[in-house]
PDB file of C-alpha atoms and ligand atoms in Angstrom:
ATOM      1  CA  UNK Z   1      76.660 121.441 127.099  1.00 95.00           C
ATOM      2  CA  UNK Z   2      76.736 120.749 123.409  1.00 97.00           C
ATOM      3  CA  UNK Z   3      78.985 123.292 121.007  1.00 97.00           C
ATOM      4  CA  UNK Z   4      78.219 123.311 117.672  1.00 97.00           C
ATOM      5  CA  UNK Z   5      80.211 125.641 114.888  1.00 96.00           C
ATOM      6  CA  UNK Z   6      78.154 127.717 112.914  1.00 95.00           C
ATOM      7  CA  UNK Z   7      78.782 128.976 109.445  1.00 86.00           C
ATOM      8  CA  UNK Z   8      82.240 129.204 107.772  1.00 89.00           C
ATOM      9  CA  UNK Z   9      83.406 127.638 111.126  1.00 91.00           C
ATOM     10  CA  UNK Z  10      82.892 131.079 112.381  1.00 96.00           C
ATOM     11  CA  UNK Z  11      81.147 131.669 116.067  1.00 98.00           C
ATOM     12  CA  UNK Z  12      79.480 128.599 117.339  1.00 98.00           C
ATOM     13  CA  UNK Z  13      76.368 128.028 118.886  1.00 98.00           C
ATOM     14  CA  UNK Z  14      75.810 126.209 122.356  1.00 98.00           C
ATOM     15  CA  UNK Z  15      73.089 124.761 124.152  1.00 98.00           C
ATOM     16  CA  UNK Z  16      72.128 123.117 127.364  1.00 97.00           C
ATOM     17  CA  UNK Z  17      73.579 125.285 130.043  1.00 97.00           C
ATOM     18  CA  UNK Z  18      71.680 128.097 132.185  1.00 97.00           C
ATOM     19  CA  UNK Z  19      73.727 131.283 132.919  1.00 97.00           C
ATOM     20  CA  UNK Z  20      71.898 132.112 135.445  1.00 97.00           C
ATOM     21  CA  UNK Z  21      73.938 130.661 138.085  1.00 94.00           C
ATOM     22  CA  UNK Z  22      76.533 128.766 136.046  1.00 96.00           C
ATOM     23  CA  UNK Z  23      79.426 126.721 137.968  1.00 97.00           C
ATOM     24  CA  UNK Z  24      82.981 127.386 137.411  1.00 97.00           C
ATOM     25  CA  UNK Z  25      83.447 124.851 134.906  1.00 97.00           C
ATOM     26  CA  UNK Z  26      80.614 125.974 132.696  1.00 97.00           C
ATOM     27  CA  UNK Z  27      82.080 129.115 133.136  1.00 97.00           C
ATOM     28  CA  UNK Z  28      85.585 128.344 132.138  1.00 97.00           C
ATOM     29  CA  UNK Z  29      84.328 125.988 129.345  1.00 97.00           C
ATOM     30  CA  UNK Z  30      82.118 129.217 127.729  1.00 98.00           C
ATOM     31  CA  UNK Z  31      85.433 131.292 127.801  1.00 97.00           C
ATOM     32  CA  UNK Z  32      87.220 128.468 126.058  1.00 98.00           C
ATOM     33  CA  UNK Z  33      85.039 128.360 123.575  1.00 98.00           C
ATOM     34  CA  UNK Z  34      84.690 132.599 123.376  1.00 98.00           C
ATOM     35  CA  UNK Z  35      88.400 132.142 122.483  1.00 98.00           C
ATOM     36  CA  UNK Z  36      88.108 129.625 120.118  1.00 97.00           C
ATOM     37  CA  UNK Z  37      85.126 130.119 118.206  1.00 98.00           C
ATOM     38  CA  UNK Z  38      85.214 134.475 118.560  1.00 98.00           C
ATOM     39  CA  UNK Z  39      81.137 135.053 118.627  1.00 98.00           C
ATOM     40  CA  UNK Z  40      78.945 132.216 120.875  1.00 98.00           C
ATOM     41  CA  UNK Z  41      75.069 132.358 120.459  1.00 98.00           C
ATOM     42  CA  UNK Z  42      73.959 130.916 123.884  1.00 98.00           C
ATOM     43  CA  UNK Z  43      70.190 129.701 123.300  1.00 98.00           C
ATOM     44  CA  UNK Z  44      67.537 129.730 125.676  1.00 97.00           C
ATOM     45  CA  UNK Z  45      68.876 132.298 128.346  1.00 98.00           C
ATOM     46  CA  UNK Z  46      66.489 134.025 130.748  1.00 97.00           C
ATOM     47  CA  UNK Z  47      68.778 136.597 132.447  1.00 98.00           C
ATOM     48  CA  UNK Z  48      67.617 139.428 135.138  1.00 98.00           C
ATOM     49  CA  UNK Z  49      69.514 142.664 134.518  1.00 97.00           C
ATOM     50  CA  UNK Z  50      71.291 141.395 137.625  1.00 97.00           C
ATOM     51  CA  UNK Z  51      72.031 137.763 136.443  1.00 98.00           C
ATOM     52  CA  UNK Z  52      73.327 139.466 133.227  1.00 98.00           C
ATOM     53  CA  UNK Z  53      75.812 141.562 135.076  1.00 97.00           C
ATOM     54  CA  UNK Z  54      76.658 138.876 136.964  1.00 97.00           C
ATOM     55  CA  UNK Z  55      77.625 136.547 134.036  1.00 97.00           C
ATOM     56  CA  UNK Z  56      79.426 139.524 132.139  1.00 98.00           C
ATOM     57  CA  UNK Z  57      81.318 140.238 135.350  1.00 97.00           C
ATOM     58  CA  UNK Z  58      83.458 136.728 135.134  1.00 96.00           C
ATOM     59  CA  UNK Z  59      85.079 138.203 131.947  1.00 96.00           C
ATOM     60  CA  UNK Z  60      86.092 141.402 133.569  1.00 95.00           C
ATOM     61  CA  UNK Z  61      85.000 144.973 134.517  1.00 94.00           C
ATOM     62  CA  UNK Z  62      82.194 146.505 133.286  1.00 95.00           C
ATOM     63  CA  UNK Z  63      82.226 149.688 130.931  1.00 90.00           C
ATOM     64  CA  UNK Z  64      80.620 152.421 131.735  1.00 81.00           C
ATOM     65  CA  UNK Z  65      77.657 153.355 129.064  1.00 76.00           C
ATOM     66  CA  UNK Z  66      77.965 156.505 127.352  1.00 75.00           C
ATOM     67  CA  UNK Z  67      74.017 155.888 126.572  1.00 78.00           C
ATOM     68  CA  UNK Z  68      73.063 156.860 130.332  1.00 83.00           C
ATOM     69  CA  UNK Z  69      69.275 157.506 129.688  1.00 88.00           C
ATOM     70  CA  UNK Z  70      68.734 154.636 127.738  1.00 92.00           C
ATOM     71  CA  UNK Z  71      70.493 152.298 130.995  1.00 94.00           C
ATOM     72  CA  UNK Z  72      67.975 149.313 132.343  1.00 95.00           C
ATOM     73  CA  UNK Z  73      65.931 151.097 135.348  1.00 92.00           C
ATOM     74  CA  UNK Z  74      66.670 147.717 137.568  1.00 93.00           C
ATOM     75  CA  UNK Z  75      70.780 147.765 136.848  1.00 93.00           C
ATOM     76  CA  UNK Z  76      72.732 150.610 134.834  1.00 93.00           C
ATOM     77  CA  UNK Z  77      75.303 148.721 133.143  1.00 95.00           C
ATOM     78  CA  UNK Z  78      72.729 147.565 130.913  1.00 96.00           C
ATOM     79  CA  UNK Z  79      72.018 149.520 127.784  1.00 95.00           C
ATOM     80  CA  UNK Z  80      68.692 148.843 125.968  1.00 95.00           C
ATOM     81  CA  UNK Z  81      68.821 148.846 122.552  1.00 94.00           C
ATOM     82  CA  UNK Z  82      65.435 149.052 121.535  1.00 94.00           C
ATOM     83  CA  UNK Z  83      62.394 150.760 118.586  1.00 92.00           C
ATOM     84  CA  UNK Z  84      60.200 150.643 121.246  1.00 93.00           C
ATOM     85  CA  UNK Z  85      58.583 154.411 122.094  1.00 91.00           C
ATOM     86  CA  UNK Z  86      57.087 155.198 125.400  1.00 91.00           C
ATOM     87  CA  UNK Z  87      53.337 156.895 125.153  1.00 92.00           C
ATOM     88  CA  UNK Z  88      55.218 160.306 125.837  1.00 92.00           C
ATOM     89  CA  UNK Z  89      56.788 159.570 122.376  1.00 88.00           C
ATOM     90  CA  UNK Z  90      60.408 159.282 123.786  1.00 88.00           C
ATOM     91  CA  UNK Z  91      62.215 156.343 122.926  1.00 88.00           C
ATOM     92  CA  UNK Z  92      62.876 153.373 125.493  1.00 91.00           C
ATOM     93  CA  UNK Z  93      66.874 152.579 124.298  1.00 91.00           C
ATOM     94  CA  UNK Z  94      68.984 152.866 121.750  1.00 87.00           C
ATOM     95  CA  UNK Z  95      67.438 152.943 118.338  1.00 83.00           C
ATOM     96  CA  UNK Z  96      69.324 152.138 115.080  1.00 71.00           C
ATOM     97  CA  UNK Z  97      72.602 151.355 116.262  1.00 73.00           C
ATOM     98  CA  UNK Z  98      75.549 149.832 114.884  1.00 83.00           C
ATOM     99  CA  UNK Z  99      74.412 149.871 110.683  1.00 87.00           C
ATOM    100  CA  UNK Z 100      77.869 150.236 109.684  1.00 96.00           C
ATOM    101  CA  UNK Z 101      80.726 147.175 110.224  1.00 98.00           C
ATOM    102  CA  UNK Z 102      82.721 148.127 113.651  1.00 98.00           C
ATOM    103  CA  UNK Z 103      84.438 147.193 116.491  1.00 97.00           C
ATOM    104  CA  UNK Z 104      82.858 148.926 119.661  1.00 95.00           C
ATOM    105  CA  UNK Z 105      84.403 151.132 121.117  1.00 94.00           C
ATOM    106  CA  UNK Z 106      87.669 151.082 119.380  1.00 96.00           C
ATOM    107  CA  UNK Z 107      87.111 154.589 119.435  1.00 94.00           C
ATOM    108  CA  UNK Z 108      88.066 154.076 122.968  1.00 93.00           C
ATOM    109  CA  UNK Z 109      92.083 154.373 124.360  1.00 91.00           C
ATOM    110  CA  UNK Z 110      91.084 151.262 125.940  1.00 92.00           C
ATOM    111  CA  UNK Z 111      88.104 149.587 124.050  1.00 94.00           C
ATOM    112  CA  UNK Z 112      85.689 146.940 125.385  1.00 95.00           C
ATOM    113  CA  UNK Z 113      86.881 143.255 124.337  1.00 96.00           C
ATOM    114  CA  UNK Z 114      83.466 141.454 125.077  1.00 98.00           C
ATOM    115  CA  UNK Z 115      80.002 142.371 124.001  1.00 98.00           C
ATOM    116  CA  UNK Z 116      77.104 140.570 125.244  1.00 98.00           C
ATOM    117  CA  UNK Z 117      73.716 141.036 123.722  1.00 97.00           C
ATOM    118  CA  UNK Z 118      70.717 138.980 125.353  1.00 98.00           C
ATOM    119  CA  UNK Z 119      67.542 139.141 123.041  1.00 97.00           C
ATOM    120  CA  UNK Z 120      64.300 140.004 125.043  1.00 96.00           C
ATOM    121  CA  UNK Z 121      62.071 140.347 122.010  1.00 95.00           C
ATOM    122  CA  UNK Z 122      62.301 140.340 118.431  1.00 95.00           C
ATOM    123  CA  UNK Z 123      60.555 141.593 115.184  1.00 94.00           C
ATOM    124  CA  UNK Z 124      59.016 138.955 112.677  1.00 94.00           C
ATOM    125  CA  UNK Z 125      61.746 140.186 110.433  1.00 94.00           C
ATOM    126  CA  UNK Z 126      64.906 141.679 109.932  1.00 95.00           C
ATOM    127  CA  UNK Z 127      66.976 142.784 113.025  1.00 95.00           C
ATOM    128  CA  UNK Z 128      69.643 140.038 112.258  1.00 96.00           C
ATOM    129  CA  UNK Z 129      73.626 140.816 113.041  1.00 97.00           C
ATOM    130  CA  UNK Z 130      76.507 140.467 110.972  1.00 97.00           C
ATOM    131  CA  UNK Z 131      79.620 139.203 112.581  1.00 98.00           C
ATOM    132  CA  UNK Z 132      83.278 139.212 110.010  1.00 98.00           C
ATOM    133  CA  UNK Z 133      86.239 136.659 111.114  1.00 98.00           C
ATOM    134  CA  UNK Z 134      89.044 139.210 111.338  1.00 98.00           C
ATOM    135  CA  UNK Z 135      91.683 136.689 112.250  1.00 98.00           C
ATOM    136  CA  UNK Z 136      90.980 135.280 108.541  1.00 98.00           C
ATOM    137  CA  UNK Z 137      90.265 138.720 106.682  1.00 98.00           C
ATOM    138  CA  UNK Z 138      93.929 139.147 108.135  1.00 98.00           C
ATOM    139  CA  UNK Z 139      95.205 136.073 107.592  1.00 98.00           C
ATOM    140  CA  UNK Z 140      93.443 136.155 103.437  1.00 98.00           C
ATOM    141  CA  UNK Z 141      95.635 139.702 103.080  1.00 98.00           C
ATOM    142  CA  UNK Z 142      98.346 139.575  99.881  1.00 98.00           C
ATOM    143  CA  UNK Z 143     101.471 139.663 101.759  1.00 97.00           C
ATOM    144  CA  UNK Z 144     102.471 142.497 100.246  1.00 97.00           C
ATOM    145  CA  UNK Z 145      99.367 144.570 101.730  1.00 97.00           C
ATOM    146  CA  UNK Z 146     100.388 143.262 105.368  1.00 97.00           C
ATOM    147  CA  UNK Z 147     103.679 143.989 104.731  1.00 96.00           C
ATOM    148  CA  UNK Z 148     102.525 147.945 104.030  1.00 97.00           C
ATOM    149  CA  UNK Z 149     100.146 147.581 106.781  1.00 97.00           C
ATOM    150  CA  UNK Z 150     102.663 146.109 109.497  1.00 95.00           C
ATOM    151  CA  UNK Z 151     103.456 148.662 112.630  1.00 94.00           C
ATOM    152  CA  UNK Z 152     100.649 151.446 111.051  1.00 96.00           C
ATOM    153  CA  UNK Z 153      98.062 152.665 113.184  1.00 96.00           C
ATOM    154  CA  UNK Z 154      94.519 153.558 112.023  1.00 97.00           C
ATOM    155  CA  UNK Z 155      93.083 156.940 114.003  1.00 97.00           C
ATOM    156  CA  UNK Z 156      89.642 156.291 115.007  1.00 97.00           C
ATOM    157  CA  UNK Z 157      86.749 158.578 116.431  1.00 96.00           C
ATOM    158  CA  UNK Z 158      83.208 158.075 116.753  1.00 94.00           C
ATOM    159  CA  UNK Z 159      81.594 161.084 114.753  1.00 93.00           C
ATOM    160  CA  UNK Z 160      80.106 159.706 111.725  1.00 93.00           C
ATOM    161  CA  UNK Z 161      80.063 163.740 110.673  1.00 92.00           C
ATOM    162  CA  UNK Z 162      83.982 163.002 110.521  1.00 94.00           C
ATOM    163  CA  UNK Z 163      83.259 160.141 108.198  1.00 94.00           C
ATOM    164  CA  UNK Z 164      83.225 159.890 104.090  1.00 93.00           C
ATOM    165  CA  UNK Z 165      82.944 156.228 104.373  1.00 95.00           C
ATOM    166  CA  UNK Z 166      79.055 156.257 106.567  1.00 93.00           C
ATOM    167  CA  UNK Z 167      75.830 158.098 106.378  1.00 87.00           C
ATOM    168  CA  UNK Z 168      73.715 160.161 108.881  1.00 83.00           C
ATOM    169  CA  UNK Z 169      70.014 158.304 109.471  1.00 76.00           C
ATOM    170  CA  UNK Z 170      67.823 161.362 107.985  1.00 74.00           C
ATOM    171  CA  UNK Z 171      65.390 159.573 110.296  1.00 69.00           C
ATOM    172  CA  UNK Z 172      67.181 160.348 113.049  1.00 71.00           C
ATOM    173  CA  UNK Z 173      66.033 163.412 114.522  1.00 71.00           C
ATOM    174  CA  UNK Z 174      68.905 165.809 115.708  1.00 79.00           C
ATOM    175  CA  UNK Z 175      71.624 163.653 114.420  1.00 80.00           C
ATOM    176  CA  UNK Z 176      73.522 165.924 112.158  1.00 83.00           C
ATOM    177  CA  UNK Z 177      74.100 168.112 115.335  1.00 86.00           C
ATOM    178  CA  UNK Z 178      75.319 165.316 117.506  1.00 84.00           C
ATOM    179  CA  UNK Z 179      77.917 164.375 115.270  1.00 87.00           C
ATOM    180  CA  UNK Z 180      78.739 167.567 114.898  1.00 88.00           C
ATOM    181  CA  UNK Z 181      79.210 168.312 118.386  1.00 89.00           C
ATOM    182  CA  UNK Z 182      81.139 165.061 118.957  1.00 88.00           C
ATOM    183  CA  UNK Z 183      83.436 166.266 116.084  1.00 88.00           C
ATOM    184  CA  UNK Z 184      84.281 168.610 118.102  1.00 88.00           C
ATOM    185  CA  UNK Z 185      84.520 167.135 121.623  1.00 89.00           C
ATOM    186  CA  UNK Z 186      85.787 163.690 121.384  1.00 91.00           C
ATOM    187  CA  UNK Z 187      89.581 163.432 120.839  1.00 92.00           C
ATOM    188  CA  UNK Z 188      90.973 161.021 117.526  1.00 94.00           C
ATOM    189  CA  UNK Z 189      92.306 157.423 118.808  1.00 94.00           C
ATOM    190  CA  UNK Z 190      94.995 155.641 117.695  1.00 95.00           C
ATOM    191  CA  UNK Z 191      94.660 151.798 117.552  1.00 96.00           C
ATOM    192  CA  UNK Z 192      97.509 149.443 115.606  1.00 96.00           C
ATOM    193  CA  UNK Z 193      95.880 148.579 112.441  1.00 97.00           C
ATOM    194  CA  UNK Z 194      96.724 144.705 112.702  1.00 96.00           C
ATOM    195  CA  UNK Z 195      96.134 143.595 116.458  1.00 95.00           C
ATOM    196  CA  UNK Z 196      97.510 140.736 118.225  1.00 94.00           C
ATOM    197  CA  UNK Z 197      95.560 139.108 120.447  1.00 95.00           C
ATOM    198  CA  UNK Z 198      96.205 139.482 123.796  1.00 93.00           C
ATOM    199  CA  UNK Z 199      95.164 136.087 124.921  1.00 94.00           C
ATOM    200  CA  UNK Z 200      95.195 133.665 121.866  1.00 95.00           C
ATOM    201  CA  UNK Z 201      98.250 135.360 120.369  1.00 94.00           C
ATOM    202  CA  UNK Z 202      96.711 135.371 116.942  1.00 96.00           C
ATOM    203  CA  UNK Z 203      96.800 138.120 114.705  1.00 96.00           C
ATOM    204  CA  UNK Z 204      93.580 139.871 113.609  1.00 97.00           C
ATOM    205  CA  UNK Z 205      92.864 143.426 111.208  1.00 98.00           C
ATOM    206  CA  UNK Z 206      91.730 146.319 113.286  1.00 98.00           C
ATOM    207  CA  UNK Z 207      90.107 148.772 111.775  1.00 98.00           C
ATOM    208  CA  UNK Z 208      86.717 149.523 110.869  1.00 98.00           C
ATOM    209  CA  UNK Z 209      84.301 151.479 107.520  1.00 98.00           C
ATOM    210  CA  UNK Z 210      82.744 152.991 110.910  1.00 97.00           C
ATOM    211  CA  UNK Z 211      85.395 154.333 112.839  1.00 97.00           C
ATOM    212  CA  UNK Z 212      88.636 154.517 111.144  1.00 98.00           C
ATOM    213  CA  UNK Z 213      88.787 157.090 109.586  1.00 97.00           C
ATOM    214  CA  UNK Z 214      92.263 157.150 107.790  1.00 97.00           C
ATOM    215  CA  UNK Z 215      95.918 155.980 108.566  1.00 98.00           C
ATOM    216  CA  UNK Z 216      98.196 157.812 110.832  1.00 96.00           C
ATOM    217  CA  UNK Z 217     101.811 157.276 109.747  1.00 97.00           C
ATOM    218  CA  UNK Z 218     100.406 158.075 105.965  1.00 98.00           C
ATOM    219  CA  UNK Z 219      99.189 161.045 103.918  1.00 97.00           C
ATOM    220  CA  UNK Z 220      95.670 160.359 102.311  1.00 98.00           C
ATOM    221  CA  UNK Z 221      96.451 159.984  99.159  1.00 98.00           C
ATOM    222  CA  UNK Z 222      98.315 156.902  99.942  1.00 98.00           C
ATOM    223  CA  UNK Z 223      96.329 155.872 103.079  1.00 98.00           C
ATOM    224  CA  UNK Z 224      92.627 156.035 101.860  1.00 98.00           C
ATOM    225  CA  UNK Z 225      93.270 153.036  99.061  1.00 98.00           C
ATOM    226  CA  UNK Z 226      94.984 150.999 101.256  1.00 98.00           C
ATOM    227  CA  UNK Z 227      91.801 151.918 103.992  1.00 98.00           C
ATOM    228  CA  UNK Z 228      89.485 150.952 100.937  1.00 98.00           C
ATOM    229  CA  UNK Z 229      91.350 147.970 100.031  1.00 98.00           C
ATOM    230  CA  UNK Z 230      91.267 146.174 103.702  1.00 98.00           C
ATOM    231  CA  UNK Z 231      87.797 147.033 103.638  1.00 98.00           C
ATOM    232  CA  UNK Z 232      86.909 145.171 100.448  1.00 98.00           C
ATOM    233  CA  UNK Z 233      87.188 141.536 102.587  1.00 98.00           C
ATOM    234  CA  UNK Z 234      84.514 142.902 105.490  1.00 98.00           C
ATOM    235  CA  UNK Z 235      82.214 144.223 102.773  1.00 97.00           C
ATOM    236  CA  UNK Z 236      82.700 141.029 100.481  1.00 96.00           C
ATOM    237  CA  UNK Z 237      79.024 140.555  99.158  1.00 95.00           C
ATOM    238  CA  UNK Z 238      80.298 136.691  98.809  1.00 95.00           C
ATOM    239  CA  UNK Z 239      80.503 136.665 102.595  1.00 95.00           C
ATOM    240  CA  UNK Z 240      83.616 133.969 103.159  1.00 95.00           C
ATOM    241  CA  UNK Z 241      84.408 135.315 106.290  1.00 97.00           C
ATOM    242  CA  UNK Z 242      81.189 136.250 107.635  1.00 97.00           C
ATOM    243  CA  UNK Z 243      77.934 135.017 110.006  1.00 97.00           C
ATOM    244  CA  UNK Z 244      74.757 136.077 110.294  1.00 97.00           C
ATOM    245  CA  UNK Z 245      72.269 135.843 113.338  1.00 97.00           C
ATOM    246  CA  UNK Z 246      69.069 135.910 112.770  1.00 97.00           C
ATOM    247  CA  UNK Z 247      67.990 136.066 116.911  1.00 97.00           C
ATOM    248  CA  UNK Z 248      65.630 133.353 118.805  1.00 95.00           C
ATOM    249  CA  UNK Z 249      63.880 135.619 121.510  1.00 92.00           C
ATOM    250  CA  UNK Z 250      66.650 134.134 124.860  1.00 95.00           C
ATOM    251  CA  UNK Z 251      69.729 133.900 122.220  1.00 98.00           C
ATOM    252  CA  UNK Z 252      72.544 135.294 124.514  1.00 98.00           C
ATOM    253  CA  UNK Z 253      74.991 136.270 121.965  1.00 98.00           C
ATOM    254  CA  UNK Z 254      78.747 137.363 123.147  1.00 98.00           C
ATOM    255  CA  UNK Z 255      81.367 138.321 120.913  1.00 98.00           C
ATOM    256  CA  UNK Z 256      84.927 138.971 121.104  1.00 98.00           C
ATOM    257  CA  UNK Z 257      85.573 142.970 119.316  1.00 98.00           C
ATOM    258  CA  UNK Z 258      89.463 141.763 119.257  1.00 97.00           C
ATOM    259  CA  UNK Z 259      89.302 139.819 116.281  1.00 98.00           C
ATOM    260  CA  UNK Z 260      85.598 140.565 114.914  1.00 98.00           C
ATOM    261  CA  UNK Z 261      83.391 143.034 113.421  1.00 98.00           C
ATOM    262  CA  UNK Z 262      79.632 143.554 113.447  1.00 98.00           C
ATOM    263  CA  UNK Z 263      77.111 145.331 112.101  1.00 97.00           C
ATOM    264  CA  UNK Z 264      72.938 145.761 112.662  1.00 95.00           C
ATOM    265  CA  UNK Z 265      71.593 145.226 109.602  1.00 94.00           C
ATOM    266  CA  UNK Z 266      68.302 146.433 110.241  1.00 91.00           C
ATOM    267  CA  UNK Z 267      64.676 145.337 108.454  1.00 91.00           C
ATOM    268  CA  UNK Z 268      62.578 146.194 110.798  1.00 92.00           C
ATOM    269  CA  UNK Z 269      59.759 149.251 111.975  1.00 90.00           C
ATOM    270  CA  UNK Z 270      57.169 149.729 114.333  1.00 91.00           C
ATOM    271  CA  UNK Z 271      54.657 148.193 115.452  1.00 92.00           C
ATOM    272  CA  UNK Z 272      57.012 145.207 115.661  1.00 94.00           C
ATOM    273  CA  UNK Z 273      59.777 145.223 118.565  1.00 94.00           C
ATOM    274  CA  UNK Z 274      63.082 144.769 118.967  1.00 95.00           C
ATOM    275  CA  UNK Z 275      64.736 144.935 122.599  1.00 96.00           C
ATOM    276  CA  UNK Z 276      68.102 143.573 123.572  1.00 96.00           C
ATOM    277  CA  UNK Z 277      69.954 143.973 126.949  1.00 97.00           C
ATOM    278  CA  UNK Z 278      73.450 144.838 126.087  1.00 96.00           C
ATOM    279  CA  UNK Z 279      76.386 144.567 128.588  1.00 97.00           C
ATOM    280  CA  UNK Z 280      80.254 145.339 127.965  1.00 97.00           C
ATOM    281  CA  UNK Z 281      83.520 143.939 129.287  1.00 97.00           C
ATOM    282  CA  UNK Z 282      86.632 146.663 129.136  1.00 94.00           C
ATOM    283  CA  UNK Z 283      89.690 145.386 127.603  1.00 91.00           C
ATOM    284  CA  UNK Z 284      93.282 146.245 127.629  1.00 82.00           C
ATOM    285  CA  UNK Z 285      95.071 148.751 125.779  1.00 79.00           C
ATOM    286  CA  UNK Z 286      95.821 147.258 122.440  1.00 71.00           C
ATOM    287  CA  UNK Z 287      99.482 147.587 120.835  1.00 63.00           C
ATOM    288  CA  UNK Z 288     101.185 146.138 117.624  1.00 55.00           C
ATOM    289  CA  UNK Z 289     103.124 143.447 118.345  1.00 57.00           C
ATOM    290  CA  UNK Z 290     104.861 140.773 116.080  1.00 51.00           C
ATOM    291  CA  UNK Z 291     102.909 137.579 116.461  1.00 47.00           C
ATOM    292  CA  UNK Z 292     104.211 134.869 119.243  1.00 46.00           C
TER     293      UNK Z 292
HETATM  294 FE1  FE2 F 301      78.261 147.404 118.138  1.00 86.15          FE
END
């Protein structure tokens, strides 16, 4: 098993084990370096639905997907994400998802804390993912910001209707109207805005352009700048804090949504494919905390 850091010694990338049936110190030695390294691109994976469960399953419980149609036919804890269209027209997964920087599902109570994409097939260009280091974004912060920031929480939701700071896909069809209706039906979240980790004890920013959508303990006027202010270091065009994978058809790529953000950043269109088998781990509920 060879680790090797990847950009800004941010994420690293590994090579030489199979996950198909890995032993308990492969297993424990992966985690190790999940912790340590926050986003692992595992190369030359051939996973079954069922294998991919299997490995996710070490980390934790599975969520459930909130994409039901689009769940693998052989295992539904797997989400497809996917441009592919069946003859009928309708589309095999998930298309477009994730453009804007996020967490997922930290419009969640209890978000996931693992993400695990395996790439099936991918386009001759674009379809790359940005990750952003949000132990160092919080670390980089003026001390006066984290000193504003310290014991606020951001409220999050998932309609992008709710949202100043993202756009609707015109492309989309019916889009407008499912935002709209998830305005209305999904309740507002309230996550700490700097997170400690619950394992590594570090602390990390959390709060994303896609789902926060303003501060709770402050009126807008006073909340929005200091929203568009921690947002300036994840939309940095210099990147410092940043990676970016451009997939290898069997890259197994897990990252931890505790101290990162990511974001899809697109490039690609029919007839060339994109398909990724996507599998979550739930995580805890998160709470400020002064760091250990
Ligand atoms: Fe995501």
């Amino acid at each position: 098993m060879r680790i090797t850091p990847l950009a800004n010694n941010f994420g690293a990338e590994i090579e030489g084990i199979d996950l198909s049936d890995p032993s308990q110190e492969i297993k424990d030695a992966v985690y190790q370096a999940f912790l340590d390294h926050q986003v692992l691109v595992i190369r030359d994976q051939k996973l079954t639905p069922l294998q991919q469960v299997a490995f996710t399953e070490i980390f934790g419980e599975l969520e459930w997907q909130e994409n039901a149609i689009y769940a693998h036919p052989e295992h539904d804890k797997v989400l497809i994400l996917s441009n592919e269209l069946r003859p009928d027209g309708s589309a095999v997964g998930v298309v477009d998802a994730g453009d804007f920087w996020h967490s997922d599902s930290s419009h969640h109570e209890i978000p996931v804390k693992i993400t695990i994409l395996q790439s099936i097939r991918n386009p001759k260009t674009g379809g790359d993912t940005e990750f952003c280091d949000m132990y160092r974004i919080y670390d980089a912060l003026p001390d006066d910001l984290k000193l504003k920031i310290s014991g606020l929480h951001g409220v999050h939701h998932v309609s992008k209707a709710l949202n100043p700071r993202v756009t609707i896909s015109p492309s989309r069809p019916g889009a407008k109207d499912f935002y709209e209706t998830q305005a209305k039906n999904r309740k507002e979240v309230l996550q700490p805005l700097v997170r400690t980790h619950e394992e590594t004890g570090r602390q990390a920013l959390y709060a994303s352009p896609r789902f926060t959508l303003r501060i709770a303990e402050l009126d807008d006027a006073e909340g929005q700048p200091i929203l568009d202010q921690l947002f300036t270091y994840v939309t940095d065009r210099k990147r410092p804090f940043h990676y970016r994978h451009k997939y290898r058809d069997g890259d197994l790529v897990m990252w931890d949504n505790r101290c990162t953000l990511h974001r899809a950043t697109g490039g690609y269109g029919l007839p060339d494919i994109r398909r990724m088998h996507r599998t979550t781990v739930i995580g805890e509920r998160s709470f400020f905390r002064p760091a250990a």
